[in-house]
Short mmCIF file of C-alpha atoms in Angstrom, two decimals:
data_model
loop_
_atom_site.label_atom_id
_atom_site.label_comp_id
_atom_site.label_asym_id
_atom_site.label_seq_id
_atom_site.Cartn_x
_atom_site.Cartn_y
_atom_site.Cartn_z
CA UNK A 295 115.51 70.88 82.92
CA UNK A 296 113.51 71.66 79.64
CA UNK A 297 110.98 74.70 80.13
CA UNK A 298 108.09 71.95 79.66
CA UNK A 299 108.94 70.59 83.05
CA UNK A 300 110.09 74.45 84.33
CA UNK A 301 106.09 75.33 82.99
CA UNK A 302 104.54 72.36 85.04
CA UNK A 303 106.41 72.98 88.42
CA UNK A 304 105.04 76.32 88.19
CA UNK A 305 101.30 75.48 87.89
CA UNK A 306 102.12 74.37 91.44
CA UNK A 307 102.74 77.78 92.38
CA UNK A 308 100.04 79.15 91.00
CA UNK A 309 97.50 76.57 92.52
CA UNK A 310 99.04 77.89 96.02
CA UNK A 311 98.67 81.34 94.70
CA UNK A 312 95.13 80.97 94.01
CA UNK A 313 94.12 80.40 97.51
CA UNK A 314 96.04 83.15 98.34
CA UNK A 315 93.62 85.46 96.33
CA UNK A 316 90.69 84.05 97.61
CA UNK A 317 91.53 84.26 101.03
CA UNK A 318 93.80 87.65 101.36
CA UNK A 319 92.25 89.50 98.07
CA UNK A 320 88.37 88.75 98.87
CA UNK A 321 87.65 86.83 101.98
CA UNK A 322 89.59 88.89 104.59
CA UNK A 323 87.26 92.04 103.01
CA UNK A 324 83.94 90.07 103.48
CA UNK A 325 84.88 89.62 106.55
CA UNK A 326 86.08 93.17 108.00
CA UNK A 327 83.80 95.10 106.11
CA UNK A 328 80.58 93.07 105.22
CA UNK A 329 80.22 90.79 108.22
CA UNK A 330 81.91 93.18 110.70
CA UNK A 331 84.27 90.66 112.17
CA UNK A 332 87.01 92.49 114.21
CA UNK A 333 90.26 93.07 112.03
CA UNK A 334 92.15 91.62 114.69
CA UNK A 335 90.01 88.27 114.36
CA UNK A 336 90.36 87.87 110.69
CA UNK A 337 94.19 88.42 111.08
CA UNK A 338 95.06 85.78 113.92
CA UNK A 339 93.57 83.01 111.37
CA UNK A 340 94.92 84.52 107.91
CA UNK A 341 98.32 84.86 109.51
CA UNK A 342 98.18 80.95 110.02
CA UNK A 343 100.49 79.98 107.38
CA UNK A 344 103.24 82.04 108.83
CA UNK A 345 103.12 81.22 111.77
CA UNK A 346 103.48 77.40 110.64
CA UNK A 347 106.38 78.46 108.44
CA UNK A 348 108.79 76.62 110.90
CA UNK A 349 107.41 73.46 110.13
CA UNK A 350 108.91 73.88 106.22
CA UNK A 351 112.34 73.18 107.70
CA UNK A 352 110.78 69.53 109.74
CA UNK A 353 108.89 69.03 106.72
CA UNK A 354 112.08 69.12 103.77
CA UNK A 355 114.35 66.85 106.14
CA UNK A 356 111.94 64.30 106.37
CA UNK A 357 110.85 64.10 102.85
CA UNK A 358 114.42 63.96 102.08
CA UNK A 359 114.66 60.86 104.74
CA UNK A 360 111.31 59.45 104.18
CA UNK A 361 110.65 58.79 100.57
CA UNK A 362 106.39 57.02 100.11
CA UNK A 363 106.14 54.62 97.58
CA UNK A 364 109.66 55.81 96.21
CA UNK A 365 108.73 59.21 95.93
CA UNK A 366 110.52 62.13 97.77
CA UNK A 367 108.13 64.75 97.33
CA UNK A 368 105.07 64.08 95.07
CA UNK A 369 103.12 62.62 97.93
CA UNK A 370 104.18 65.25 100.06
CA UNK A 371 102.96 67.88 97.57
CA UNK A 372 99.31 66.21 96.93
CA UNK A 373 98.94 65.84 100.76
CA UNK A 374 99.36 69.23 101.04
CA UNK A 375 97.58 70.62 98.06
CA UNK A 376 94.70 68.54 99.06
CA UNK A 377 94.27 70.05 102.55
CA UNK A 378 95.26 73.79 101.18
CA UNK A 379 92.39 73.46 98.55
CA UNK A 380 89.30 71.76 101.41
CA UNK A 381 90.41 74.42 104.00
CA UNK A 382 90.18 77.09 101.38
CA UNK A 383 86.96 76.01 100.43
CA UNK A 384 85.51 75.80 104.25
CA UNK A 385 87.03 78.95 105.21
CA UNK A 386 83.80 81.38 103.73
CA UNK A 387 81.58 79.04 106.14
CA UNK A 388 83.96 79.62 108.88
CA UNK A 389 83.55 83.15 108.58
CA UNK A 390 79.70 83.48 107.75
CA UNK A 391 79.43 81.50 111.38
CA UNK A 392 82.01 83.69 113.36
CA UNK A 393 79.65 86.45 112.26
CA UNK A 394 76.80 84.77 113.65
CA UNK A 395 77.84 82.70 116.29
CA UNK A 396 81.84 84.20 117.67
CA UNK A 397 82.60 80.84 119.45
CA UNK A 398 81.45 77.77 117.26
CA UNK A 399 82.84 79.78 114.15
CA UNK A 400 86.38 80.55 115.15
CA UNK A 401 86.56 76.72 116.09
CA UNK A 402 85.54 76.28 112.44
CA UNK A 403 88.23 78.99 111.76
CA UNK A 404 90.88 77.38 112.99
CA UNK A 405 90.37 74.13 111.76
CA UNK A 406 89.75 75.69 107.98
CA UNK A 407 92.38 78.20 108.12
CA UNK A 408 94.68 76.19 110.08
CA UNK A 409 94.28 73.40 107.40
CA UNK A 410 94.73 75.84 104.75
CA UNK A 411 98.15 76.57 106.75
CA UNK A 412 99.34 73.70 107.25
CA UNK A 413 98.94 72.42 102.97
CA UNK A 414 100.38 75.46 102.49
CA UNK A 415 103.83 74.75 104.28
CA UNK A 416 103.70 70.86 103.25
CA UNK A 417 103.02 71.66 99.88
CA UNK A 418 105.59 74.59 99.01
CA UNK A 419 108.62 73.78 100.75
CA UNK A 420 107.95 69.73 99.29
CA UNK A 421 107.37 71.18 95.67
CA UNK A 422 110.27 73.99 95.68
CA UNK A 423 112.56 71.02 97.15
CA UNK A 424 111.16 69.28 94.16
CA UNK A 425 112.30 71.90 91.37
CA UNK A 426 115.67 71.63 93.15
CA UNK A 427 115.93 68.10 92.59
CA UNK A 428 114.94 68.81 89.17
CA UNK A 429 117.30 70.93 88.18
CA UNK A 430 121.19 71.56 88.58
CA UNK A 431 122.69 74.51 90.59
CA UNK A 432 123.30 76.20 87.35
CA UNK A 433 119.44 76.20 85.98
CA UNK A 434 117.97 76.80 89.67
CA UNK A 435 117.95 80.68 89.44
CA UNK A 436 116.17 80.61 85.92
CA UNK A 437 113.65 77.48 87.10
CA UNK A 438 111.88 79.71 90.03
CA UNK A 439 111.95 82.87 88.07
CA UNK A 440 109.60 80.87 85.61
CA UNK A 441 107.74 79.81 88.83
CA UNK A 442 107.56 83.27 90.00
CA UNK A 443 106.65 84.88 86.94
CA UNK A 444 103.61 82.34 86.37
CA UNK A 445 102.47 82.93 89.99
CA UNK A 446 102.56 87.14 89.97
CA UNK A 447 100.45 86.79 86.63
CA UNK A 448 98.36 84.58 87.95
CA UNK A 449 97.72 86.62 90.79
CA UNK A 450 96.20 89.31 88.32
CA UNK A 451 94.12 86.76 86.23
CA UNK A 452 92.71 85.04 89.50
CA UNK A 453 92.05 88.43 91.01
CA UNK A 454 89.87 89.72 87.92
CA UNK A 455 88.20 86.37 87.09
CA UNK A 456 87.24 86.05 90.85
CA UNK A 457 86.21 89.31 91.20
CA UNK A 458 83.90 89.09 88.12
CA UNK A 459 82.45 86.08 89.69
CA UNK A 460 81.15 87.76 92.73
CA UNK A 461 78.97 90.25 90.85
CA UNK A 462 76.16 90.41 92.10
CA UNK A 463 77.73 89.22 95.65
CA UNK A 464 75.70 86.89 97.31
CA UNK A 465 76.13 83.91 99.90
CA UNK A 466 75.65 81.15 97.58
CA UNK A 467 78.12 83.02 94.82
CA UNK A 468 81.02 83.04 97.36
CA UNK A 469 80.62 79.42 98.26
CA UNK A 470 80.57 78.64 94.60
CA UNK A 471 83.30 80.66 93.62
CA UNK A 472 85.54 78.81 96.28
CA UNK A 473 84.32 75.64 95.26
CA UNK A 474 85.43 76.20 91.53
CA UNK A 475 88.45 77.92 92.43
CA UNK A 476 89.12 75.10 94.76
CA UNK A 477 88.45 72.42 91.93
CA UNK A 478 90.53 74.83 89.51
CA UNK A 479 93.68 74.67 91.56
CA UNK A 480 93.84 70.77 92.33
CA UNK A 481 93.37 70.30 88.43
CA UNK A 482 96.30 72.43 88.08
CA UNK A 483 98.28 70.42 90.76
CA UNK A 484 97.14 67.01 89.31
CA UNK A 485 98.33 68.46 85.33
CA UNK A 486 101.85 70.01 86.65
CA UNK A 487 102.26 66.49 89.65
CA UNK A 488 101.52 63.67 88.01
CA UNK A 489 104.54 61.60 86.13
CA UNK A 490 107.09 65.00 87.19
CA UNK A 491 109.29 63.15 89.66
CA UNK A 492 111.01 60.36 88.64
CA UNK A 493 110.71 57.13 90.74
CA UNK A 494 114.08 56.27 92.51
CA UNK A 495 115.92 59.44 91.97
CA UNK A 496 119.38 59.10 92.55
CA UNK A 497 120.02 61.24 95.69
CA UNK A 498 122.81 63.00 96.12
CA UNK A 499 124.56 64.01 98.78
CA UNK A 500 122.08 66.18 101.05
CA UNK A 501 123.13 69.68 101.61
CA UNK A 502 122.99 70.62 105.36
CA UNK A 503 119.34 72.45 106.21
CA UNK A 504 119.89 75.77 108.40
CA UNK A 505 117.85 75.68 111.19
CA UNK A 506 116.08 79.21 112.32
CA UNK A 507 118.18 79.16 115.45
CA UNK A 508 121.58 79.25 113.84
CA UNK A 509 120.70 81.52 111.10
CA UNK A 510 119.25 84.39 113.71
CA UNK A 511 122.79 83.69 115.70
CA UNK A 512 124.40 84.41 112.32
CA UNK A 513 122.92 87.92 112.05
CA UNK A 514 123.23 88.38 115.61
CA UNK A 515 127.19 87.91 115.68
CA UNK A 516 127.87 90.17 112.84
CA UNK A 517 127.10 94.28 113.56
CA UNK A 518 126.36 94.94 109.94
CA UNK A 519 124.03 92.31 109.14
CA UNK A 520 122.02 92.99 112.75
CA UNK A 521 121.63 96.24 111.19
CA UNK A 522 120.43 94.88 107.93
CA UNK A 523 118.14 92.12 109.58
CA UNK A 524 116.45 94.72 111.54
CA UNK A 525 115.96 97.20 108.53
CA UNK A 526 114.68 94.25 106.89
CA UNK A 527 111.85 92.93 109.70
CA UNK A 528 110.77 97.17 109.83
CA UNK A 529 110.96 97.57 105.52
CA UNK A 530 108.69 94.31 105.43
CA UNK A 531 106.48 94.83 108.20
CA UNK A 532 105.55 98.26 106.15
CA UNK A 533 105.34 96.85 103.34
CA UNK A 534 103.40 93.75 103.97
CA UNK A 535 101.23 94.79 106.78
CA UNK A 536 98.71 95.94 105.05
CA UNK A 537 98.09 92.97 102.92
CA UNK A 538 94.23 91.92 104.64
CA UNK A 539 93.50 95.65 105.01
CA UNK A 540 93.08 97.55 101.47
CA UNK A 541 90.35 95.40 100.36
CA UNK A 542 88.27 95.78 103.57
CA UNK A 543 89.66 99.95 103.66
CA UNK A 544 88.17 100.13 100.03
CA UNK A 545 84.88 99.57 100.81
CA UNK A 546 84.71 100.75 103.91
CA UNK A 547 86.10 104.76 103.11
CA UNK A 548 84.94 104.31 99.43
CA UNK A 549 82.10 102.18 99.41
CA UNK A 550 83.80 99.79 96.74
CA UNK A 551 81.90 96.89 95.86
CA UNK A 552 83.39 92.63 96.28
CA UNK A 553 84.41 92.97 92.36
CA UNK A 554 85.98 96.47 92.51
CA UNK A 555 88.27 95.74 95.74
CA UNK A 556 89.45 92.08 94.27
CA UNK A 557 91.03 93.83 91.15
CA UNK A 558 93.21 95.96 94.31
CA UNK A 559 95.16 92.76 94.11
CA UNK A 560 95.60 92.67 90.59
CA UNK A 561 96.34 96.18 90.22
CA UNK A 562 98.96 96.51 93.03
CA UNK A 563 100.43 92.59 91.62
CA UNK A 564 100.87 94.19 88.20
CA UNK A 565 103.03 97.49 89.20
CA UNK A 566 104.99 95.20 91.11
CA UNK A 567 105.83 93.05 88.51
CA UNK A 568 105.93 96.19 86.08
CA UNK A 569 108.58 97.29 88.30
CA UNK A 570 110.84 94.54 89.11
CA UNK A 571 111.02 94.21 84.98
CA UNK A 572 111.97 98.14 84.90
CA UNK A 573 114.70 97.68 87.56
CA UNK A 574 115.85 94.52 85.99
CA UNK A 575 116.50 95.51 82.50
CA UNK A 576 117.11 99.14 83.04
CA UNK A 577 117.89 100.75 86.39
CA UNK A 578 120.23 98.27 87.86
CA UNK A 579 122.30 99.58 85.33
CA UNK A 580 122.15 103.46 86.52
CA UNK A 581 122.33 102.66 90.04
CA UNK A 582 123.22 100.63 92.86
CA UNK A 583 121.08 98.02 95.16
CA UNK A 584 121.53 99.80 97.79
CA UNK A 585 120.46 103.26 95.87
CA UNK A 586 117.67 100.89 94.83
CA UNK A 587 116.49 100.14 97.81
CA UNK A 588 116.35 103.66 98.70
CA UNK A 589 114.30 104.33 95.92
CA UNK A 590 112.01 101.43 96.33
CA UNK A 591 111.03 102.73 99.93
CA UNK A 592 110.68 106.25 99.20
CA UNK A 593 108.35 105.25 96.16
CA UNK A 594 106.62 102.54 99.14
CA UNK A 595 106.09 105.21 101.47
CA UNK A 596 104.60 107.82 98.83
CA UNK A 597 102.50 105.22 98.06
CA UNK A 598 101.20 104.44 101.91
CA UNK A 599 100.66 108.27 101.97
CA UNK A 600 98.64 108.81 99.20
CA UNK A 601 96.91 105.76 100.36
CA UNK A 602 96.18 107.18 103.75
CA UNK A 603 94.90 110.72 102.50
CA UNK A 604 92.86 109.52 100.36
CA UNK A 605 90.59 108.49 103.01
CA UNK A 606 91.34 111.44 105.69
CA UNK A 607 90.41 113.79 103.36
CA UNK A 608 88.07 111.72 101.08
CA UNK A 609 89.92 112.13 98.03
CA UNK A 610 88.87 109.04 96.36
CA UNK A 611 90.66 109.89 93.22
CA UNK A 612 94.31 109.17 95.45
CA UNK A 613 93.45 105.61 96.52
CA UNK A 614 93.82 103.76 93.40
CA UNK A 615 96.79 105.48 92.26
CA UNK A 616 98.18 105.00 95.68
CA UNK A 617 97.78 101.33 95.53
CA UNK A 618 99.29 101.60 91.89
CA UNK A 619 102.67 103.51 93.57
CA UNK A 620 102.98 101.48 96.31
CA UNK A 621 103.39 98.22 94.19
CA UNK A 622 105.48 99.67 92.34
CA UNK A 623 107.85 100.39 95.22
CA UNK A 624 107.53 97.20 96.60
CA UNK A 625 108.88 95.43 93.43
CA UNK A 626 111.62 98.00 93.45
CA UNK A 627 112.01 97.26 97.37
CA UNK A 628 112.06 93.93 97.35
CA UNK A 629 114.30 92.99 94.18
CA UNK A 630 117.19 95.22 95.60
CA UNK A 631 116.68 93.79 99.16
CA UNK A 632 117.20 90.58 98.02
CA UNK A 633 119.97 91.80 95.93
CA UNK A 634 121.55 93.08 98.92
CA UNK A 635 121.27 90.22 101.40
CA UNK A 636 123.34 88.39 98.67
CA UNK A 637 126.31 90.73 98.54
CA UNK A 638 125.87 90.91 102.55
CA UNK A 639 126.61 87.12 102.92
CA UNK A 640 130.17 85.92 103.73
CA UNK A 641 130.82 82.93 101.31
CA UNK A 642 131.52 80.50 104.63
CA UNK A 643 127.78 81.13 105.88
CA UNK A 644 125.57 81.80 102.71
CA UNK A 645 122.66 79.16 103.72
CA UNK A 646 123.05 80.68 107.14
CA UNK A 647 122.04 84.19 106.18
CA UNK A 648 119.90 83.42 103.13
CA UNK A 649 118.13 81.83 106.29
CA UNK A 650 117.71 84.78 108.18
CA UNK A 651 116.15 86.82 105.35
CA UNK A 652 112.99 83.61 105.58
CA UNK A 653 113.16 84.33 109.34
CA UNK A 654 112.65 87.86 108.40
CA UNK A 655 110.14 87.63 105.79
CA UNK A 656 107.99 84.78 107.91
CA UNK A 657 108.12 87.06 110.91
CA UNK A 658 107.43 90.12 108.94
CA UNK A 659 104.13 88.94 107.38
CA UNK A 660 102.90 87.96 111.20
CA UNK A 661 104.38 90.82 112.86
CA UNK A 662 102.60 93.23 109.96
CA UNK A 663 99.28 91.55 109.86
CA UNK A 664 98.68 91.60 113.49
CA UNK A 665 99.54 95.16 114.08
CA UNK A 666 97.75 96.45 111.37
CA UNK A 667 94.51 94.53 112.46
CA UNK A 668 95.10 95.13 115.98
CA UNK A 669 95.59 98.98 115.61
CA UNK A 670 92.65 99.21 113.52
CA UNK A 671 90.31 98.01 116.21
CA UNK A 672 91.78 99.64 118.78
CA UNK A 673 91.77 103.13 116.87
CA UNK A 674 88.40 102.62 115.30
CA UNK A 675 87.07 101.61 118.85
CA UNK A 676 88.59 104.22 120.76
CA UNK A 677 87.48 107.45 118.31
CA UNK A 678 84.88 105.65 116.60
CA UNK A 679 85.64 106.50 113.23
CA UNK A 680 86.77 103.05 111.02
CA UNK A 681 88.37 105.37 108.26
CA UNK A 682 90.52 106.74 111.25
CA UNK A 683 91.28 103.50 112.03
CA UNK A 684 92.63 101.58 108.47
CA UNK A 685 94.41 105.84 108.24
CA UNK A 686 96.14 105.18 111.08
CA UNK A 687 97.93 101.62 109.83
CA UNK A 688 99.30 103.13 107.01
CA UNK A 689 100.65 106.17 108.64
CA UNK A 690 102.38 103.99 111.13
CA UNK A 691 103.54 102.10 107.95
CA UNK A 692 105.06 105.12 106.54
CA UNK A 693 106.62 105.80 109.67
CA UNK A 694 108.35 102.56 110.04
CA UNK A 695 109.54 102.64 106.20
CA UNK A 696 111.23 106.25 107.27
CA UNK A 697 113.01 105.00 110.34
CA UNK A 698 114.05 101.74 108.11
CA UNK A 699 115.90 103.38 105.17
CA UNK A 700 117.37 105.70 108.13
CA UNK A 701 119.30 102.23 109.39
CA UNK A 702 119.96 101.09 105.67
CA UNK A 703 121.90 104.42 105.40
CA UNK A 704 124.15 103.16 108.06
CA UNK A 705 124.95 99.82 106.43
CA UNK A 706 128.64 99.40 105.03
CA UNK A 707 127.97 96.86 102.25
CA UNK A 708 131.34 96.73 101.33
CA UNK A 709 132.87 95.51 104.57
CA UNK A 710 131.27 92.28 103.26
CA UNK A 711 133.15 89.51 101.10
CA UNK A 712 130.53 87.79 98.91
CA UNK A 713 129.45 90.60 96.79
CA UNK A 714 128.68 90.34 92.73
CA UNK A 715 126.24 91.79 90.25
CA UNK A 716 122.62 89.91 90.36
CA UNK A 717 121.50 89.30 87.51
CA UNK A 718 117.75 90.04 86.30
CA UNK A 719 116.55 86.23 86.73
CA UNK A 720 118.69 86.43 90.06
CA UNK A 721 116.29 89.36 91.54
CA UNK A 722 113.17 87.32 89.95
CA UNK A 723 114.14 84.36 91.88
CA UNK A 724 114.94 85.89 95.16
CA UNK A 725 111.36 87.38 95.30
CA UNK A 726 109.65 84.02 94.61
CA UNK A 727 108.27 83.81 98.13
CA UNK A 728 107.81 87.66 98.41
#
């Protein structure tokens, strides 16, 4: 595959990463702190897309089976871009209603954020099926690091240009902004789509899809990787959970403005990319992934602490930072987890246990969402006091990144056949979906 094609499959992952921005980076902080919608509300409909993330695995077999027009996965892609992009757009109507009127706009919720959902699994599973088909075994490593590395930048542009864009905030601003964004992202789908799947392609023989089921039995059957899969569901849920909260947590314990908590994405994006480039090229050298992975959560859970005191003892000067240390574990964190789950795969089972780690990361994201929303309500209800309540998430974070590198201590990595070195481009692609 020449790096012209590599560059145009990736514009697809940045189109998908755009919404992600918009929704997660500005729109769930609209919502919690300047409409006053419950956490817990906002967090049932952002965690949509993952809890659609079985349908990926219906979804690839029958684009595989059913080709449109003599295309595998172009149509598939469009289909699915198309409704990503209109339920993106709808969604800051669906929330200015649900603060007006609960019922009517949570049925508008649903049906934006649940279209937004379901693009999102019908477009990324058809268009990573589509780099596979693209490229040989040999090239697929290197073809979604390009991906990935055009999607975490892209974060950080699309979180500063959006940002900028909302000052001064107003109703009409937001819309627009979505709108453009909207129309930005299908232009970028329609320049990296059209004419990048040949017509006809010779198929060859399908490799077998893992189903959920038989990769969770996988785990299940073997004491070390139950371990693993269960350090991996408590690491992430730490991690990840408080991906709708440090927008809203900015402006409510620091009174940051729409602009100022949209660059939070970009800033906590860039240390993660920052650091996945220092363990790549230097500290995967010094140490091992498991050493790594240490480090990575240690670094995580400094970061959830600063985080945390910042607002309990209104030491605004710590929440930035925090953010900043935080990423920067999480790159760490996630490039050596990945790492790991490789060398913990028996050669016989690999697409059974890469499986598991999407069952964990899918799970993770819903699991993490909808206790850090839910705790936030409950804790800012019950002692009145919302700083108490976002506080209170990423404490329990911290705890559960503690009691998670306590069980990745106990993991033999060894007793495992199918270890090797990963390589930098390796770790890159592993982390795509992360």
């Amino acid at each position: 595959m020449s790096i012209f094609t590599n560059i145009r499959l990736g514009l697809l992952h940045v189109a998908i990463a755009i919404t992600f921005v918009a929704i997660n980076g500005v729109l769930n902080r609209i919502m919690i702190a300047d409409l006053g919608i419950w956490a817990t509300v906002v967090v049932i409909l952002v965690v949509i897309p993952y809890v659609l993330s079985p349908m990926q695995v219906w979804v690839g077999q029958y684009s595989d089976e059913n080709p449109i027009f003599g295309y595998r996965r172009s149509p598939y892609i469009l289909v699915g871009m198309l409704m990503t992009f209109t339920g993106m757009v709808l969604t800051p109507h669906a929330a200015l209603l649900l603060a007006e009127n609960f019922a009517a706009g949570f049925g508008l919720g649903l049906v934006a954020f649940g279209m937004w959902g379901i693009g999102y699994n019908l477009a990324v599973v058809s268009y990573l099926s589509l780099a596979s088909d693209l490229s040989d075994e040999g090239q697929r490593s290197r073809t979604i690091a390009v991906m990935w590395f055009m999607m975490i930048v892209s974060i950080i542009i699309s979180a500063i240009v959006i940002g900028r864009s909302l000052e001064p905030y107003s109703n009409a601003q937001l819309f627009m902004t979505f709108r453009v964004a909207a129309g930005v992202g299908i232009g970028l789908t329609l320049l990296g789509l059209v004419g990048l799947e040949p017509r006809y392609v010779a198929k060859a023989e399908t490799e077998q899809r893992i189903t959920q089921k038989e990769s969770i039995s996988a785990v299940i059957n073997n004491p070390q990787a139950r371990i693993f899969f269960v350090y991996l569901i408590l690491m992430l849920v730490a991690i990840l959970g408080q991906d709708v909260l440090l927008e809203p947590y900015g402006a409510h314990a620091f009174n940051m403005t729409v602009e100022e908590t949209t660059q939070l994405t970009a800033l906590w994006g860039g240390m993660t990319l920052v650091s996945l480039l220092l363990y790549g090229f230097v500290l995967n050298r010094f140490m091992s992934k498991k050493t790594g992975a240490m480090l990575g959560g240690v670094i995580a859970t400094l970061g959830l602490l600063a985080i945390a005191l910042s607002g309990m003892g209104g030491y605004a000067g710590m929440f930035q930072p925090g953010i900043a240390i935080l990423g920067f574990g999480t790159g760490i964190a996630t490039s050596t987890n990945l790492g790991l789950m490789l060398d913990m795969t028996t050669t016989a089972q690999a697409g059974l246990f890469i499986g598991a780690w999407g069952v964990a990361d899918a799970a993770s994201r819903g699991i993490g969402m909808l206790l850090g929303g839910t705790v936030r309500d409950l804790v800012t209800f019950a002692f009145d006091n919302v700083t108490l309540g976002y506080t209170s998430v990423f404490m329990i974070e911290a705890v559960f990144l503690v009691i998670s590198m306590s069980l990745l201590a106990q993991i033999d990595v060894s007793e495992f056949r199918n270890q090797h070195e990963t390589s930098f481009v390796e770790l890159a692609a592993l982390s795509a979906d992360a």
